Amino acid sequence: MHCHLLPGVDDGPRDWEESMALVRQGTMDGIGAALVTPHLADLDPGLAGTLRERFVELVEKAKGIGIELILGAEVAFQFGLEGVRELGVGLFGGRYFLLELVPLGLVPPKLEDTLFQLHLDGLFPVLAHIERYPGLVGDLERLERLARMGVLFQVNAETFLGKSGRAAARAVLRLARMGLVHIVGSDAHDPDSRPMRMADAWRTVERDVGVEVARRIFEEIPRALLSGERVDAEPLEEEGEGVFKRVTRRLWRM
Ligand SMILES: [Fe+2]
């Protein structure tokens, strides 16, 4: 649900060799479909056209590999996001798109207002790699509030595997337990330093959180979003409310 497979359009693969190596990693991981999400830093029709052309080439080259490819985009936060609909690139399931908050680490002022406005326009952004925004993940109440608004959260596969440290891995597993991870994406950029690793992440989530959650965030919700269905983003009720929850809430902020 989040990967950079088109060569030479962003900081993803440099050439077709790297692109195809990533596609093959995906199929080895058991991925049946990939939402291809090149960076879309501004809503420029020229860039959108280039992405579409490059995507057609990718589909051609991946014929016979047995993976369904869908063109999306990782849209940078900006004003006028309703323009995504007219652009014809980025939307999947007719109403969803992957939204990256930039600059990374900062949460734009009036984020909730913008998201609410998008919802009124029938657009439902999925926040990309929420673990990268300290202003959001350091504030569980805010995350829960956003989820109740219907905002969906994506986490990178490698974060579950400790790429950003053990504390971050524990934190995203906890979010998954709370129902605050809706989809997992690889955010793969190249086969070596930022590979797919979806199967490893699945195994970690299955082992630490359970197979039901793994199925939900790797398969069921992604499939529903790609078909344009509405998904319940609400957090799950946790066991052990009370002192335990308060302590862990504080730990999360450390
Ligand atoms: Fe990305």
PDB file of N, CA and C and ligand atoms in Angstrom, residues 2-4 10-11 37-39 74 98 100 128-129 132 154 156 187-189 194, ligand 1:
ATOM      1  N   HIS A   2       2.151   1.086  -0.016  1.00  0.00           N
ATOM      2  CA  HIS A   2       3.054   2.237  -0.046  1.00  0.00           C
ATOM      3  C   HIS A   2       4.417   1.733  -0.526  1.00  0.00           C
ATOM      4  N   CYS A   3       4.749   2.005  -1.776  1.00  0.00           N
ATOM      5  CA  CYS A   3       6.073   1.610  -2.258  1.00  0.00           C
ATOM      6  C   CYS A   3       6.444   2.447  -3.480  1.00  0.00           C
ATOM      7  N   HIS A   4       7.733   2.587  -3.645  1.00  0.00           N
ATOM      8  CA  HIS A   4       8.274   3.409  -4.732  1.00  0.00           C
ATOM      9  C   HIS A   4       8.885   2.456  -5.757  1.00  0.00           C
ATOM     10  N   ASP A  10      11.548   9.734  -8.384  1.00  0.00           N
ATOM     11  CA  ASP A  10      11.687  10.281  -7.030  1.00  0.00           C
ATOM     12  C   ASP A  10      12.942   9.666  -6.395  1.00  0.00           C
ATOM     13  N   ASP A  11      12.977   9.535  -5.088  1.00  0.00           N
ATOM     14  CA  ASP A  11      14.155   8.938  -4.446  1.00  0.00           C
ATOM     15  C   ASP A  11      14.035   7.418  -4.366  1.00  0.00           C
ATOM     16  N   THR A  37       3.307   4.091  -5.136  1.00  0.00           N
ATOM     17  CA  THR A  37       3.071   5.441  -4.602  1.00  0.00           C
ATOM     18  C   THR A  37       4.292   6.363  -4.741  1.00  0.00           C
ATOM     19  N   PRO A  38       4.589   6.798  -5.971  1.00  0.00           N
ATOM     20  CA  PRO A  38       5.687   7.764  -6.128  1.00  0.00           C
ATOM     21  C   PRO A  38       5.358   9.077  -5.420  1.00  0.00           C
ATOM     22  N   HIS A  39       6.406   9.776  -5.018  1.00  0.00           N
ATOM     23  CA  HIS A  39       6.182  11.080  -4.367  1.00  0.00           C
ATOM     24  C   HIS A  39       5.543  12.053  -5.343  1.00  0.00           C
ATOM     25  N   GLU A  74       2.196   9.235  -3.282  1.00  0.00           N
ATOM     26  CA  GLU A  74       2.380   9.705  -1.905  1.00  0.00           C
ATOM     27  C   GLU A  74       2.343  11.227  -1.989  1.00  0.00           C
ATOM     28  N   LEU A  98      -2.762   8.446  -0.296  1.00  0.00           N
ATOM     29  CA  LEU A  98      -1.731   8.403   0.728  1.00  0.00           C
ATOM     30  C   LEU A  98      -1.193   9.816   0.915  1.00  0.00           C
ATOM     31  N   GLU A 100       1.410  12.401   2.881  1.00  0.00           N
ATOM     32  CA  GLU A 100       2.618  12.536   3.685  1.00  0.00           C
ATOM     33  C   GLU A 100       2.674  13.937   4.265  1.00  0.00           C
ATOM     34  N   ALA A 128       0.526   8.559   5.798  1.00  0.00           N
ATOM     35  CA  ALA A 128       1.668   7.667   5.547  1.00  0.00           C
ATOM     36  C   ALA A 128       2.592   7.631   6.765  1.00  0.00           C
ATOM     37  N   HIS A 129       3.191   6.496   6.998  1.00  0.00           N
ATOM     38  CA  HIS A 129       4.155   6.260   8.095  1.00  0.00           C
ATOM     39  C   HIS A 129       3.970   7.199   9.290  1.00  0.00           C
ATOM     40  N   ARG A 132       6.597   8.387  11.922  1.00  0.00           N
ATOM     41  CA  ARG A 132       7.630   9.396  11.671  1.00  0.00           C
ATOM     42  C   ARG A 132       7.234  10.788  12.153  1.00  0.00           C
ATOM     43  N   GLN A 154      -1.137   4.529   8.225  1.00  0.00           N
ATOM     44  CA  GLN A 154      -0.242   3.513   7.645  1.00  0.00           C
ATOM     45  C   GLN A 154       1.075   3.508   8.423  1.00  0.00           C
ATOM     46  N   ASN A 156       5.135   1.716   8.361  1.00  0.00           N
ATOM     47  CA  ASN A 156       6.092   1.015   7.491  1.00  0.00           C
ATOM     48  C   ASN A 156       6.468  -0.352   8.054  1.00  0.00           C
ATOM     49  N   ASP A 187       6.947   0.894   2.074  1.00  0.00           N
ATOM     50  CA  ASP A 187       7.678   2.127   1.747  1.00  0.00           C
ATOM     51  C   ASP A 187       9.037   1.777   1.129  1.00  0.00           C
ATOM     52  N   ALA A 188       9.051   0.669   0.368  1.00  0.00           N
ATOM     53  CA  ALA A 188      10.287   0.238  -0.278  1.00  0.00           C
ATOM     54  C   ALA A 188      10.732   1.290  -1.294  1.00  0.00           C
ATOM     55  N   HIS A 189      12.045   1.538  -1.320  1.00  0.00           N
ATOM     56  CA  HIS A 189      12.621   2.503  -2.260  1.00  0.00           C
ATOM     57  C   HIS A 189      13.634   1.854  -3.195  1.00  0.00           C
ATOM     58  N   ARG A 194      16.365  -0.078   1.272  1.00  0.00           N
ATOM     59  CA  ARG A 194      14.969   0.063   1.718  1.00  0.00           C
ATOM     60  C   ARG A 194      14.102  -0.946   0.966  1.00  0.00           C
TER      61      ARG A 194
HETATM   62 FE    FE B   1       7.151   6.775   0.702  1.00  0.00          FE
END
